[in-house]
PDB file of C-alpha atoms in Angstrom:
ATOM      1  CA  UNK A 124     -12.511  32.696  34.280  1.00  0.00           C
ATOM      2  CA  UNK A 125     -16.038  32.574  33.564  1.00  0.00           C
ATOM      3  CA  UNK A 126     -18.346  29.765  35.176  1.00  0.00           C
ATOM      4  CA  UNK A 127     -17.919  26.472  32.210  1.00  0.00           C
ATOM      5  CA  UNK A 128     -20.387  23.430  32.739  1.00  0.00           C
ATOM      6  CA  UNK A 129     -18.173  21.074  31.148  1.00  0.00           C
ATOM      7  CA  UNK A 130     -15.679  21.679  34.124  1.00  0.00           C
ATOM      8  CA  UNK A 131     -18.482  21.278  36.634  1.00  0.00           C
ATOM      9  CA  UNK A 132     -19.824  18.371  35.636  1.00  0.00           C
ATOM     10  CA  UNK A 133     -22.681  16.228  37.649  1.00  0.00           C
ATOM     11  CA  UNK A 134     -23.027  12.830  38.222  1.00  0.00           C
ATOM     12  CA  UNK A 135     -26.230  12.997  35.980  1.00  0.00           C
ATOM     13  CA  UNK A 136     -24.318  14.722  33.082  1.00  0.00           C
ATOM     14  CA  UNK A 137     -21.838  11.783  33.800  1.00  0.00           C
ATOM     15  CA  UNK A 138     -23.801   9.200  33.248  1.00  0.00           C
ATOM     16  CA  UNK A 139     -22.570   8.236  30.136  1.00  0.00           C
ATOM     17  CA  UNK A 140     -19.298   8.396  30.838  1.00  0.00           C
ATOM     18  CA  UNK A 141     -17.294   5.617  28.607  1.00  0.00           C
ATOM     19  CA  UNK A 142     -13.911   6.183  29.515  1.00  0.00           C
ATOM     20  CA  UNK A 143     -11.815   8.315  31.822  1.00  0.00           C
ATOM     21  CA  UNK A 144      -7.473   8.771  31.854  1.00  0.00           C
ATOM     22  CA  UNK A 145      -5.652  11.850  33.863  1.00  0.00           C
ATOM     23  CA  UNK A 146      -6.243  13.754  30.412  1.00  0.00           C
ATOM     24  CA  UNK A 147      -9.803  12.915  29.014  1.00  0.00           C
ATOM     25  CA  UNK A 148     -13.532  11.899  29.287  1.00  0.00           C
ATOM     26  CA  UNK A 149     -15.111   9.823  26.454  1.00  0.00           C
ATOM     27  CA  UNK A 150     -19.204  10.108  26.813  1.00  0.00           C
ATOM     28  CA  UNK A 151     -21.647   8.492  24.678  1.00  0.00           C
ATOM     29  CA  UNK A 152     -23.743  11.201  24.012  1.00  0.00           C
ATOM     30  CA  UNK A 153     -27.223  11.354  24.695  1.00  0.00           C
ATOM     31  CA  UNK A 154     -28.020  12.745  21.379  1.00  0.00           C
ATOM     32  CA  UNK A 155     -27.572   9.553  19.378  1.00  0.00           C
ATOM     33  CA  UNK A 156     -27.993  11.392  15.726  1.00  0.00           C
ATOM     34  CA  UNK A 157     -25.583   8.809  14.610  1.00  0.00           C
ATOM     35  CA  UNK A 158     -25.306   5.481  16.466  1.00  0.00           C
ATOM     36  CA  UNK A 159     -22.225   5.401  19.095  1.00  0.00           C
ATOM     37  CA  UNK A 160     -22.016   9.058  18.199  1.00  0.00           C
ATOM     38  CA  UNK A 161     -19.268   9.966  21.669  1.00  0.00           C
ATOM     39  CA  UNK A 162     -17.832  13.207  23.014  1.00  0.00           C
ATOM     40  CA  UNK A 163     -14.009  13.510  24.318  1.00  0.00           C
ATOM     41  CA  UNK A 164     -13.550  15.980  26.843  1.00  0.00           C
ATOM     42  CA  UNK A 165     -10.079  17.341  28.120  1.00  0.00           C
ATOM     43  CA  UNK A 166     -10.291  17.087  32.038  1.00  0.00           C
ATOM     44  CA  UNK A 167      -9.229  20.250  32.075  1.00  0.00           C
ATOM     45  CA  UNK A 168      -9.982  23.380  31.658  1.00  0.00           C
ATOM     46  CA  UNK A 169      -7.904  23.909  28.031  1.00  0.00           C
ATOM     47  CA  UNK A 170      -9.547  26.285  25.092  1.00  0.00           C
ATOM     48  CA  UNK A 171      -8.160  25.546  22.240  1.00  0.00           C
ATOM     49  CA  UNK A 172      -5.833  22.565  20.295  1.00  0.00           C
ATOM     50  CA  UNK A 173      -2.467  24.961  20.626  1.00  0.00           C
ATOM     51  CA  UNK A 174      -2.756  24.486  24.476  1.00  0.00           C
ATOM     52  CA  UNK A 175      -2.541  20.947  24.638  1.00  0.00           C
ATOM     53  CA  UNK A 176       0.164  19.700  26.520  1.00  0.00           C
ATOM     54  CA  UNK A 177       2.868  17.170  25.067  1.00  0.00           C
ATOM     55  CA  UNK A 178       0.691  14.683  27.224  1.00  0.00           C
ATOM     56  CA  UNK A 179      -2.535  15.522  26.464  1.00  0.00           C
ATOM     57  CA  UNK A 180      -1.708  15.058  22.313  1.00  0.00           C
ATOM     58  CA  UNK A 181      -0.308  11.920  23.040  1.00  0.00           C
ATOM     59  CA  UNK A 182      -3.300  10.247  24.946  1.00  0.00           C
ATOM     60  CA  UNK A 183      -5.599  11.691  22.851  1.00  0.00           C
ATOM     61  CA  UNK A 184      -3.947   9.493  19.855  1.00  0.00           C
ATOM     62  CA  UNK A 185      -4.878   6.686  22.145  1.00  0.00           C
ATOM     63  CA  UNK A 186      -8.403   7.766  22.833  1.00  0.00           C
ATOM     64  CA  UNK A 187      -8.663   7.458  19.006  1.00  0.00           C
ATOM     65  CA  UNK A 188      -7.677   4.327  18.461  1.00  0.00           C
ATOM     66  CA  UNK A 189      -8.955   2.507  21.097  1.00  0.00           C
ATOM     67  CA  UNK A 190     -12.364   4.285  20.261  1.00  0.00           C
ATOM     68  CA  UNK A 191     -12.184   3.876  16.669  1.00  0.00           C
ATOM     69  CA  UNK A 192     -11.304   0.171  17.214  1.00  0.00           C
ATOM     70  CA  UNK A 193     -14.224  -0.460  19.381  1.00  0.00           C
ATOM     71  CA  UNK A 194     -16.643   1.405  17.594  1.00  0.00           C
ATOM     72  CA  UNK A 195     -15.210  -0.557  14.414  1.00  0.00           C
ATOM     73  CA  UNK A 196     -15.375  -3.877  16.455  1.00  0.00           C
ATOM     74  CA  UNK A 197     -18.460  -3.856  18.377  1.00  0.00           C
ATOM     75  CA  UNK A 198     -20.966  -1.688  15.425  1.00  0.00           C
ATOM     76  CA  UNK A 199     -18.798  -2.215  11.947  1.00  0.00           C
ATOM     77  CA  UNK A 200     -18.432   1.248  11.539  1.00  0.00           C
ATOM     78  CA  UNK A 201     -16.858   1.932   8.268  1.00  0.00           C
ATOM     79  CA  UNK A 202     -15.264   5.746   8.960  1.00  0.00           C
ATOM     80  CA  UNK A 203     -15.303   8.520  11.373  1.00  0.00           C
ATOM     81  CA  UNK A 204     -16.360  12.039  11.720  1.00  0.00           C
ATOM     82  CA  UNK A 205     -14.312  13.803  13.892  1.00  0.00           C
ATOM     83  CA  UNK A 206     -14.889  17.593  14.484  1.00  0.00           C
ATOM     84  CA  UNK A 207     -13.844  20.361  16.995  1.00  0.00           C
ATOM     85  CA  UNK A 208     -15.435  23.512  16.473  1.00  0.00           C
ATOM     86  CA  UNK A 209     -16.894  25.060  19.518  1.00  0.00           C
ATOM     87  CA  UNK A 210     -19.045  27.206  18.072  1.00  0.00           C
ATOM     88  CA  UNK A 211     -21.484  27.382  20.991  1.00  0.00           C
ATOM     89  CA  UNK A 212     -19.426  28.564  23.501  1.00  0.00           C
ATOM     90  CA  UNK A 213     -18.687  32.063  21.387  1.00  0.00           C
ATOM     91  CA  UNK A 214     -22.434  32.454  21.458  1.00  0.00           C
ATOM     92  CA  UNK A 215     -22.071  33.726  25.170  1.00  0.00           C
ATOM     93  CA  UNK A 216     -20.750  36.744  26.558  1.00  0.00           C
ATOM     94  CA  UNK A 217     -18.115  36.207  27.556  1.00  0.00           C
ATOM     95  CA  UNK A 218     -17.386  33.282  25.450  1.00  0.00           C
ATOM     96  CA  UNK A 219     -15.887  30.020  27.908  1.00  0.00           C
ATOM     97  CA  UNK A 220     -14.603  27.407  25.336  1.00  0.00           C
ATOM     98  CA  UNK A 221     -13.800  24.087  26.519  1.00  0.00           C
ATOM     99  CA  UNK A 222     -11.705  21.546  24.614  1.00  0.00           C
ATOM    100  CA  UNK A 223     -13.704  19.029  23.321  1.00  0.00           C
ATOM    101  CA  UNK A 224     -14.403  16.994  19.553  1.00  0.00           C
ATOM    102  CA  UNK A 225     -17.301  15.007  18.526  1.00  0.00           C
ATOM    103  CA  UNK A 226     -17.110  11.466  17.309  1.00  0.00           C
ATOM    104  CA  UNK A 227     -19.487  10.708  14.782  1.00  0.00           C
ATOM    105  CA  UNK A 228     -19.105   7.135  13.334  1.00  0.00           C
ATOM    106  CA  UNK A 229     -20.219   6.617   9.703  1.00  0.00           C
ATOM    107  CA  UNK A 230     -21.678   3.005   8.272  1.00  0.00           C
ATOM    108  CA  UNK A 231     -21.734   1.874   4.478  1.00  0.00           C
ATOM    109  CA  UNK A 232     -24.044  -0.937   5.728  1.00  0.00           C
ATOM    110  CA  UNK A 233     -26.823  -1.306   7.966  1.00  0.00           C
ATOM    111  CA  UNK A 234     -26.044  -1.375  12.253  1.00  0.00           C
ATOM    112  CA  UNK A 235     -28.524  -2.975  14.389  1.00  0.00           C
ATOM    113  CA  UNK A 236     -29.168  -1.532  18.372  1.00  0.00           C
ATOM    114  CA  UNK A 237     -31.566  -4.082  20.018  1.00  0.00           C
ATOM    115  CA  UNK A 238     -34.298  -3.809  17.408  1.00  0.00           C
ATOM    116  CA  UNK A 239     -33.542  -1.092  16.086  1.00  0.00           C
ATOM    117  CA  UNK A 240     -32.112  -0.645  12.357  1.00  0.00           C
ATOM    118  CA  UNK A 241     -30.031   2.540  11.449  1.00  0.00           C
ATOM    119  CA  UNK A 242     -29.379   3.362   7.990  1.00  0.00           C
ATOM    120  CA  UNK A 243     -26.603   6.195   7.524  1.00  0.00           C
ATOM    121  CA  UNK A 244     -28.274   8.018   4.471  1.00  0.00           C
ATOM    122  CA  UNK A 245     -25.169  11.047   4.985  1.00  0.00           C
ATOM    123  CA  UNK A 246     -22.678   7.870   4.205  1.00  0.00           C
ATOM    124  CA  UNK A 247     -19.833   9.479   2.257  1.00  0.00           C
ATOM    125  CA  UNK A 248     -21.163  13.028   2.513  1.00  0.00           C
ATOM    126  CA  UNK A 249     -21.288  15.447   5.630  1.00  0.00           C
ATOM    127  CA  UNK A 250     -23.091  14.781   8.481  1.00  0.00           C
ATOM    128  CA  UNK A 251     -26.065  16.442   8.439  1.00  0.00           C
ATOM    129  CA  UNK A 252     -25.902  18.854  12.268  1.00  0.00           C
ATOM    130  CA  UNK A 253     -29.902  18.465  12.218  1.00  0.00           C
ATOM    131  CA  UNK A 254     -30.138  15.039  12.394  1.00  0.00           C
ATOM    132  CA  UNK A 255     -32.341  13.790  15.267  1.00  0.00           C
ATOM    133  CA  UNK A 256     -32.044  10.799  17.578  1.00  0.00           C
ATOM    134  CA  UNK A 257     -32.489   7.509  15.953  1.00  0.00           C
ATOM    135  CA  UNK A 258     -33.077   5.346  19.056  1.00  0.00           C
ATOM    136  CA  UNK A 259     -35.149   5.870  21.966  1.00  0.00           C
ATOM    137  CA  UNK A 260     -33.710   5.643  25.776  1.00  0.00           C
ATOM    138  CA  UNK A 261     -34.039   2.110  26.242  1.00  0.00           C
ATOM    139  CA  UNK A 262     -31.805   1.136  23.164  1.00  0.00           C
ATOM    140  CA  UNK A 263     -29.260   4.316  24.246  1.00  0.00           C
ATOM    141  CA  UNK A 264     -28.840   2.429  27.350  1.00  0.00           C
ATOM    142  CA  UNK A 265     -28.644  -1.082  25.936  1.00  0.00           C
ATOM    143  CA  UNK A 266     -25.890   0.617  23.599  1.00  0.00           C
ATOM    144  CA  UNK A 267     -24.090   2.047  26.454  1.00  0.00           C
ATOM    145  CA  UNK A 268     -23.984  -1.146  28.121  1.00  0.00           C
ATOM    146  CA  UNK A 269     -22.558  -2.801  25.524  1.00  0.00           C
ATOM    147  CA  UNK A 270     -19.698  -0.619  24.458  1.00  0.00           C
ATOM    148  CA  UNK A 271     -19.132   0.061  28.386  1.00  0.00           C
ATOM    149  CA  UNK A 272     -18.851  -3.508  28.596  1.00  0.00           C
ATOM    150  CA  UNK A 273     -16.042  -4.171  26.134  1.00  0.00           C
ATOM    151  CA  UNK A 274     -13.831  -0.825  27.456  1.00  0.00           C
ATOM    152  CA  UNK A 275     -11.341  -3.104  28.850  1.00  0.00           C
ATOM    153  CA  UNK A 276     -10.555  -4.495  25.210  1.00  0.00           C
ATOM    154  CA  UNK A 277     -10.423  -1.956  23.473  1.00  0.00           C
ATOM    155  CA  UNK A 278      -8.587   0.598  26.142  1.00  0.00           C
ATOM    156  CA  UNK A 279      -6.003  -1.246  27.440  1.00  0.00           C
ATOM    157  CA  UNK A 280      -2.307  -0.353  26.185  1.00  0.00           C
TER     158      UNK A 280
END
């Protein structure tokens, strides 16, 4: 198998690590295009949806809902953009795809992150892929302490 950075992951690229089961990783991503915009990772090395295990399907149903509750909860998120298309791991050669979807939560209304005010201008369209960070690093991190605070609610069976 080819060398893939999302199964040698560094305590720095953890960092924003949400959530973690057996099957997944649930990041806040860096890149905060949309506020609480996440990644879910499979923990291992998996390329594609038909090679989830039995297992893997069925905690990843809980991964949604605990994150779509939270996300709903703690930001009043109205829907969610969910995608997997691993585009940029066929732009290598060899291509390494990892399993992994994007959470992008979508507001009708205004969400407030410290002092920050984030108005989702795509709302009922398609994300826009260029958008650029709305908050700076200090309100990433006050968000991230936040939502990493109220795991327990939200991702408890």
């Amino acid at each position: 198998m080819t060398y893939c950075p999302f199964c040698h992951l560094t305590q720095e690229d953890k960092k924003w690590l949400l959530y973690e089961n057996e099957y997944w990783s649930v990041f806040l991503a860096d890149k905060q295009d949309y506020i609480g915009r996440c990644l879910v990772m499979c923990n291992r090395h998996c390329e594609n949806l038909s090679k989830l295990r039995p297992e893997e399907w069925f905690s990843l149903k809980f991964i949604i809902n605990a994150l779509e509750a939270m996300l709903s909860g703690e930001l009043n998120a109205t829907m969610f953009n969910w995608s997997c298309l691993m585009n940029d791991a066929y732009k290598h050669d060899p291509p390494c795809p990892h399993l992994h979807f994007h959470l992008r939560p979508r507001y009708k209304g205004m969400v407030h992150v410290g002092n920050i005010t984030f108005l989702d201008h795509e709302f009922s369209h398609h994300y826009n892929n260029q958008a650029q960070a709305v908050i700076d690093d200090k309100a990433l991190q006050n968000l991230f302490n936040t939502l990493r605070n109220k795991v327990d609610i939200y991702f408890t069976k």
